[in-house]
Amino acid sequence: MEGVNSSETKTPEDSKTVQLLAKGILELYEPPLVTINTHLKELTEKQEEVHGMIVTEKRKLEDLQNDAMLDALLADIATNREKLVTISNSMIGLHKRVQSLQSRAANVEKAAKNRAANKPTTS
């Protein structure tokens, strides 16, 4: 059996055969590779568009969540203001009652002094 030796000389037919095989392989695989390359470019562009849309939607969602948090804070402010008004009104009412009780206490004390002053004279 004869093998291919590196010392063998290549004939022009061998070179032509190699060129024809290479040309055939290129003709066979080049169109699908070009098509695949085109499709990959299109997919990459679409992926970038979708990524941009996702980023935009994420920002919108974050803005909405921030708005919801702000709305909740504003609602808390309104609720706390109502509580503060209620507490203030209660404090004003208590202050008036304290003044009234102090006035009554002063009148009772005055009446007690008058009674104490009048009591020794009647005995």
Short mmCIF file of N, CA, C and O in Angstrom, two decimals, residues 11-106:
data_model
loop_
_atom_site.label_atom_id
_atom_site.label_comp_id
_atom_site.label_asym_id
_atom_site.label_seq_id
_atom_site.Cartn_x
_atom_site.Cartn_y
_atom_site.Cartn_z
N THR A 11 1.29 17.21 -8.18
CA THR A 11 1.07 17.45 -9.60
C THR A 11 0.10 18.59 -9.77
O THR A 11 -0.65 18.93 -8.84
N PRO A 12 0.06 19.18 -10.91
CA PRO A 12 -0.90 20.26 -11.14
C PRO A 12 -2.33 19.76 -10.99
O PRO A 12 -3.21 20.50 -10.58
N GLU A 13 -2.56 18.50 -11.27
CA GLU A 13 -3.91 17.96 -11.10
C GLU A 13 -4.30 17.96 -9.64
O GLU A 13 -5.45 18.23 -9.29
N ASP A 14 -3.35 17.64 -8.75
CA ASP A 14 -3.63 17.64 -7.31
C ASP A 14 -3.99 19.05 -6.83
O ASP A 14 -4.93 19.24 -6.06
N SER A 15 -3.24 20.03 -7.29
CA SER A 15 -3.52 21.42 -6.91
C SER A 15 -4.88 21.83 -7.41
O SER A 15 -5.66 22.49 -6.70
N LYS A 16 -5.20 21.44 -8.63
CA LYS A 16 -6.50 21.80 -9.20
C LYS A 16 -7.61 21.11 -8.42
O LYS A 16 -8.65 21.71 -8.14
N THR A 17 -7.39 19.86 -8.04
CA THR A 17 -8.38 19.11 -7.27
C THR A 17 -8.61 19.79 -5.92
O THR A 17 -9.75 19.97 -5.48
N VAL A 18 -7.55 20.20 -5.27
CA VAL A 18 -7.66 20.88 -3.97
C VAL A 18 -8.41 22.19 -4.14
O VAL A 18 -9.29 22.54 -3.34
N GLN A 19 -8.10 22.94 -5.18
CA GLN A 19 -8.78 24.21 -5.42
C GLN A 19 -10.27 23.98 -5.70
O GLN A 19 -11.12 24.71 -5.21
N LEU A 20 -10.57 22.96 -6.49
CA LEU A 20 -11.97 22.65 -6.78
C LEU A 20 -12.72 22.21 -5.52
O LEU A 20 -13.87 22.61 -5.28
N LEU A 21 -12.07 21.40 -4.68
CA LEU A 21 -12.69 20.99 -3.42
C LEU A 21 -12.93 22.19 -2.51
O LEU A 21 -14.00 22.33 -1.89
N ALA A 22 -11.95 23.08 -2.42
CA ALA A 22 -12.10 24.27 -1.58
C ALA A 22 -13.22 25.16 -2.11
O ALA A 22 -14.04 25.68 -1.34
N LYS A 23 -13.26 25.31 -3.44
CA LYS A 23 -14.31 26.13 -4.05
C LYS A 23 -15.67 25.50 -3.79
O LYS A 23 -16.63 26.20 -3.45
N GLY A 24 -15.77 24.18 -3.89
CA GLY A 24 -17.04 23.49 -3.64
C GLY A 24 -17.49 23.65 -2.19
O GLY A 24 -18.66 23.89 -1.91
N ILE A 25 -16.54 23.51 -1.27
CA ILE A 25 -16.87 23.69 0.16
C ILE A 25 -17.35 25.11 0.43
O ILE A 25 -18.33 25.33 1.13
N LEU A 26 -16.63 26.09 -0.16
CA LEU A 26 -17.04 27.49 0.01
C LEU A 26 -18.42 27.73 -0.58
O LEU A 26 -19.25 28.40 0.03
N GLU A 27 -18.67 27.19 -1.76
CA GLU A 27 -19.99 27.38 -2.39
C GLU A 27 -21.08 26.71 -1.55
O GLU A 27 -22.20 27.20 -1.50
N LEU A 28 -20.72 25.63 -0.90
CA LEU A 28 -21.71 24.90 -0.11
C LEU A 28 -22.00 25.62 1.21
O LEU A 28 -23.16 25.74 1.61
N TYR A 29 -20.97 26.10 1.90
CA TYR A 29 -21.15 26.65 3.25
C TYR A 29 -21.24 28.17 3.33
O TYR A 29 -21.74 28.70 4.30
N GLU A 30 -20.75 28.88 2.34
CA GLU A 30 -20.74 30.34 2.42
C GLU A 30 -22.14 30.95 2.46
O GLU A 30 -22.40 31.80 3.33
N PRO A 31 -23.09 30.57 1.60
CA PRO A 31 -24.42 31.19 1.67
C PRO A 31 -25.11 31.01 3.02
O PRO A 31 -25.63 31.98 3.58
N PRO A 32 -25.11 29.79 3.60
CA PRO A 32 -25.74 29.68 4.91
C PRO A 32 -25.03 30.51 5.98
O PRO A 32 -25.68 31.10 6.85
N LEU A 33 -23.70 30.61 5.89
CA LEU A 33 -22.97 31.42 6.88
C LEU A 33 -23.30 32.90 6.74
O LEU A 33 -23.43 33.61 7.73
N VAL A 34 -23.43 33.37 5.49
CA VAL A 34 -23.81 34.76 5.26
C VAL A 34 -25.21 35.00 5.81
O VAL A 34 -25.48 36.02 6.47
N THR A 35 -26.12 34.06 5.53
CA THR A 35 -27.49 34.18 6.03
C THR A 35 -27.51 34.18 7.56
O THR A 35 -28.19 35.00 8.18
N ILE A 36 -26.75 33.28 8.16
CA ILE A 36 -26.68 33.21 9.62
C ILE A 36 -26.12 34.51 10.18
O ILE A 36 -26.62 35.05 11.17
N ASN A 37 -25.10 35.05 9.55
CA ASN A 37 -24.51 36.31 10.00
C ASN A 37 -25.54 37.44 9.94
O ASN A 37 -25.65 38.24 10.86
N THR A 38 -26.31 37.48 8.84
CA THR A 38 -27.35 38.51 8.70
C THR A 38 -28.40 38.35 9.80
O THR A 38 -28.81 39.33 10.44
N HIS A 39 -28.82 37.10 10.02
CA HIS A 39 -29.81 36.86 11.07
C HIS A 39 -29.28 37.22 12.45
O HIS A 39 -30.02 37.77 13.28
N LEU A 40 -28.02 36.92 12.70
CA LEU A 40 -27.42 37.27 13.99
C LEU A 40 -27.40 38.79 14.20
O LEU A 40 -27.67 39.28 15.30
N LYS A 41 -27.06 39.53 13.14
CA LYS A 41 -27.07 40.99 13.24
C LYS A 41 -28.47 41.49 13.55
O LYS A 41 -28.66 42.37 14.41
N GLU A 42 -29.48 40.94 12.84
CA GLU A 42 -30.87 41.34 13.08
C GLU A 42 -31.29 41.02 14.52
O GLU A 42 -31.91 41.85 15.19
N LEU A 43 -30.95 39.83 14.98
CA LEU A 43 -31.30 39.43 16.34
C LEU A 43 -30.61 40.32 17.37
O LEU A 43 -31.21 40.70 18.38
N THR A 44 -29.35 40.67 17.12
CA THR A 44 -28.62 41.54 18.03
C THR A 44 -29.28 42.92 18.10
O THR A 44 -29.45 43.48 19.19
N GLU A 45 -29.67 43.45 16.95
CA GLU A 45 -30.35 44.75 16.93
C GLU A 45 -31.68 44.68 17.68
O GLU A 45 -32.00 45.56 18.47
N LYS A 46 -32.45 43.60 17.42
CA LYS A 46 -33.73 43.44 18.12
C LYS A 46 -33.52 43.27 19.62
O LYS A 46 -34.28 43.81 20.43
N GLN A 47 -32.47 42.54 19.97
CA GLN A 47 -32.16 42.36 21.39
C GLN A 47 -31.85 43.70 22.05
O GLN A 47 -32.30 43.97 23.17
N GLU A 48 -31.07 44.54 21.37
CA GLU A 48 -30.75 45.86 21.91
C GLU A 48 -32.00 46.71 22.05
O GLU A 48 -32.16 47.43 23.04
N GLU A 49 -32.91 46.63 21.06
CA GLU A 49 -34.17 47.37 21.15
C GLU A 49 -34.99 46.90 22.34
O GLU A 49 -35.52 47.71 23.11
N VAL A 50 -35.09 45.57 22.49
CA VAL A 50 -35.86 45.02 23.61
C VAL A 50 -35.22 45.40 24.94
O VAL A 50 -35.92 45.76 25.90
N HIS A 51 -33.90 45.37 24.99
CA HIS A 51 -33.20 45.77 26.22
C HIS A 51 -33.52 47.23 26.56
O HIS A 51 -33.79 47.56 27.71
N GLY A 52 -33.48 48.07 25.54
CA GLY A 52 -33.82 49.48 25.76
C GLY A 52 -35.25 49.64 26.25
O GLY A 52 -35.52 50.43 27.16
N MET A 53 -36.17 48.88 25.68
CA MET A 53 -37.57 48.94 26.11
C MET A 53 -37.71 48.47 27.56
O MET A 53 -38.45 49.08 28.35
N ILE A 54 -37.00 47.40 27.89
CA ILE A 54 -37.06 46.89 29.26
C ILE A 54 -36.52 47.91 30.25
O ILE A 54 -37.10 48.14 31.31
N VAL A 55 -35.41 48.54 29.90
CA VAL A 55 -34.83 49.57 30.78
C VAL A 55 -35.82 50.72 30.95
O VAL A 55 -36.04 51.21 32.07
N THR A 56 -36.45 51.14 29.86
CA THR A 56 -37.44 52.23 29.93
C THR A 56 -38.62 51.84 30.82
O THR A 56 -39.05 52.61 31.68
N GLU A 57 -39.13 50.64 30.62
CA GLU A 57 -40.26 50.16 31.42
C GLU A 57 -39.87 50.03 32.89
O GLU A 57 -40.67 50.33 33.78
N LYS A 58 -38.63 49.59 33.14
CA LYS A 58 -38.17 49.47 34.52
C LYS A 58 -38.14 50.84 35.18
O LYS A 58 -38.57 51.00 36.33
N ARG A 59 -37.66 51.85 34.45
CA ARG A 59 -37.64 53.22 35.00
C ARG A 59 -39.06 53.70 35.28
O ARG A 59 -39.31 54.31 36.32
N LYS A 60 -39.98 53.42 34.34
CA LYS A 60 -41.38 53.82 34.55
C LYS A 60 -41.94 53.15 35.79
O LYS A 60 -42.64 53.79 36.59
N LEU A 61 -41.65 51.86 35.95
CA LEU A 61 -42.15 51.11 37.11
C LEU A 61 -41.57 51.69 38.40
O LEU A 61 -42.30 51.87 39.38
N GLU A 62 -40.29 52.00 38.39
CA GLU A 62 -39.67 52.60 39.58
C GLU A 62 -40.30 53.96 39.88
O GLU A 62 -40.54 54.29 41.04
N ASP A 63 -40.56 54.74 38.83
CA ASP A 63 -41.21 56.04 39.03
C ASP A 63 -42.60 55.85 39.62
O ASP A 63 -43.00 56.59 40.53
N LEU A 64 -43.33 54.86 39.12
CA LEU A 64 -44.67 54.59 39.66
C LEU A 64 -44.59 54.16 41.11
O LEU A 64 -45.41 54.58 41.94
N GLN A 65 -43.61 53.32 41.43
CA GLN A 65 -43.46 52.89 42.81
C GLN A 65 -43.10 54.07 43.70
O GLN A 65 -43.60 54.19 44.82
N ASN A 66 -42.22 54.94 43.20
CA ASN A 66 -41.87 56.13 43.97
C ASN A 66 -43.08 57.03 44.14
O ASN A 66 -43.27 57.62 45.21
N ASP A 67 -43.90 57.15 43.08
CA ASP A 67 -45.12 57.93 43.18
C ASP A 67 -46.07 57.31 44.21
O ASP A 67 -46.70 58.03 44.98
N ALA A 68 -46.16 55.99 44.21
CA ALA A 68 -47.02 55.31 45.19
C ALA A 68 -46.52 55.56 46.60
O ALA A 68 -47.30 55.81 47.52
N MET A 69 -45.19 55.52 46.77
CA MET A 69 -44.63 55.80 48.09
C MET A 69 -44.90 57.24 48.49
O MET A 69 -45.26 57.53 49.63
N LEU A 70 -44.78 58.16 47.53
CA LEU A 70 -45.06 59.56 47.81
C LEU A 70 -46.52 59.75 48.17
O LEU A 70 -46.84 60.48 49.12
N ASP A 71 -47.42 59.09 47.44
CA ASP A 71 -48.85 59.17 47.75
C ASP A 71 -49.12 58.64 49.16
O ASP A 71 -49.92 59.22 49.91
N ALA A 72 -48.47 57.54 49.51
CA ALA A 72 -48.65 56.99 50.86
C ALA A 72 -48.14 57.96 51.92
O ALA A 72 -48.79 58.15 52.96
N LEU A 73 -47.00 58.59 51.64
CA LEU A 73 -46.48 59.58 52.60
C LEU A 73 -47.42 60.77 52.73
O LEU A 73 -47.66 61.28 53.84
N LEU A 74 -47.97 61.23 51.61
CA LEU A 74 -48.91 62.35 51.66
C LEU A 74 -50.18 61.96 52.43
O LEU A 74 -50.72 62.77 53.20
N ALA A 75 -50.64 60.72 52.24
CA ALA A 75 -51.80 60.25 52.99
C ALA A 75 -51.48 60.20 54.48
O ALA A 75 -52.31 60.58 55.32
N ASP A 76 -50.26 59.77 54.81
CA ASP A 76 -49.84 59.76 56.22
C ASP A 76 -49.80 61.17 56.79
O ASP A 76 -50.19 61.38 57.94
N ILE A 77 -49.35 62.12 55.99
CA ILE A 77 -49.32 63.51 56.45
C ILE A 77 -50.73 63.98 56.78
O ILE A 77 -50.96 64.60 57.82
N ALA A 78 -51.68 63.70 55.88
CA ALA A 78 -53.06 64.11 56.12
C ALA A 78 -53.61 63.46 57.38
O ALA A 78 -54.26 64.12 58.21
N THR A 79 -53.35 62.17 57.54
CA THR A 79 -53.84 61.45 58.72
C THR A 79 -53.21 62.02 59.99
O THR A 79 -53.91 62.26 60.99
N ASN A 80 -51.90 62.23 59.94
CA ASN A 80 -51.22 62.78 61.12
C ASN A 80 -51.69 64.20 61.44
O ASN A 80 -51.76 64.57 62.60
N ARG A 81 -52.01 64.97 60.41
CA ARG A 81 -52.53 66.32 60.64
C ARG A 81 -53.87 66.26 61.36
O ARG A 81 -54.13 67.02 62.30
N GLU A 82 -54.73 65.32 60.91
CA GLU A 82 -56.02 65.16 61.57
C GLU A 82 -55.84 64.76 63.04
O GLU A 82 -56.51 65.28 63.93
N LYS A 83 -54.91 63.85 63.29
CA LYS A 83 -54.62 63.44 64.67
C LYS A 83 -54.12 64.62 65.49
O LYS A 83 -54.52 64.80 66.65
N LEU A 84 -53.24 65.43 64.89
CA LEU A 84 -52.69 66.60 65.58
C LEU A 84 -53.79 67.59 65.92
O LEU A 84 -53.83 68.14 67.03
N VAL A 85 -54.71 67.81 64.98
CA VAL A 85 -55.83 68.74 65.24
C VAL A 85 -56.68 68.20 66.38
O VAL A 85 -57.09 68.95 67.28
N THR A 86 -56.95 66.90 66.37
CA THR A 86 -57.75 66.29 67.44
C THR A 86 -57.05 66.44 68.79
O THR A 86 -57.68 66.82 69.79
N ILE A 87 -55.75 66.17 68.82
CA ILE A 87 -54.99 66.31 70.07
C ILE A 87 -54.98 67.77 70.52
O ILE A 87 -55.16 68.06 71.72
N SER A 88 -54.79 68.70 69.58
CA SER A 88 -54.79 70.13 69.94
C SER A 88 -56.12 70.54 70.53
O SER A 88 -56.16 71.25 71.55
N ASN A 89 -57.20 70.10 69.90
CA ASN A 89 -58.53 70.43 70.42
C ASN A 89 -58.74 69.84 71.81
O ASN A 89 -59.31 70.50 72.70
N SER A 90 -58.27 68.63 72.03
CA SER A 90 -58.37 68.00 73.35
C SER A 90 -57.58 68.79 74.38
O SER A 90 -58.04 69.01 75.51
N MET A 91 -56.38 69.23 73.98
CA MET A 91 -55.54 70.00 74.91
C MET A 91 -56.19 71.35 75.24
O MET A 91 -56.15 71.79 76.39
N ILE A 92 -56.78 71.98 74.25
CA ILE A 92 -57.47 73.26 74.49
C ILE A 92 -58.63 73.04 75.46
O ILE A 92 -58.84 73.82 76.40
N GLY A 93 -59.40 71.96 75.24
CA GLY A 93 -60.51 71.64 76.14
C GLY A 93 -60.02 71.37 77.56
O GLY A 93 -60.62 71.84 78.54
N LEU A 94 -58.92 70.62 77.67
CA LEU A 94 -58.35 70.36 78.99
C LEU A 94 -57.86 71.65 79.66
O LEU A 94 -58.05 71.84 80.87
N HIS A 95 -57.25 72.51 78.87
CA HIS A 95 -56.77 73.79 79.41
C HIS A 95 -57.93 74.62 79.96
O HIS A 95 -57.85 75.18 81.05
N LYS A 96 -59.04 74.66 79.21
CA LYS A 96 -60.22 75.41 79.68
C LYS A 96 -60.78 74.79 80.96
O LYS A 96 -61.16 75.52 81.88
N ARG A 97 -60.81 73.46 81.02
CA ARG A 97 -61.30 72.80 82.22
C ARG A 97 -60.40 73.07 83.42
O ARG A 97 -60.87 73.30 84.54
N VAL A 98 -59.06 73.07 83.17
CA VAL A 98 -58.11 73.37 84.25
C VAL A 98 -58.33 74.80 84.75
O VAL A 98 -58.36 75.05 85.97
N GLN A 99 -58.49 75.75 83.81
CA GLN A 99 -58.74 77.14 84.22
C GLN A 99 -60.03 77.24 85.03
O GLN A 99 -60.09 77.94 86.04
N SER A 100 -61.07 76.55 84.56
CA SER A 100 -62.35 76.57 85.28
C SER A 100 -62.19 75.98 86.67
O SER A 100 -62.70 76.53 87.66
N LEU A 101 -61.47 74.85 86.77
CA LEU A 101 -61.26 74.23 88.07
C LEU A 101 -60.40 75.11 88.98
O LEU A 101 -60.66 75.19 90.19
N GLN A 102 -59.40 75.79 88.39
CA GLN A 102 -58.58 76.71 89.20
C GLN A 102 -59.43 77.85 89.72
O GLN A 102 -59.30 78.27 90.87
N SER A 103 -60.31 78.36 88.85
CA SER A 103 -61.20 79.45 89.27
C SER A 103 -62.12 78.97 90.38
O SER A 103 -62.31 79.68 91.39
N ARG A 104 -62.67 77.78 90.22
CA ARG A 104 -63.56 77.24 91.25
C ARG A 104 -62.80 77.00 92.55
O ARG A 104 -63.30 77.26 93.64
N ALA A 105 -61.55 76.48 92.41
CA ALA A 105 -60.72 76.24 93.60
C ALA A 105 -60.44 77.56 94.32
O ALA A 105 -60.48 77.62 95.56
N ALA A 106 -60.16 78.63 93.57
CA ALA A 106 -59.91 79.94 94.17
C ALA A 106 -61.18 80.42 94.88
O ALA A 106 -61.11 80.97 96.00
#
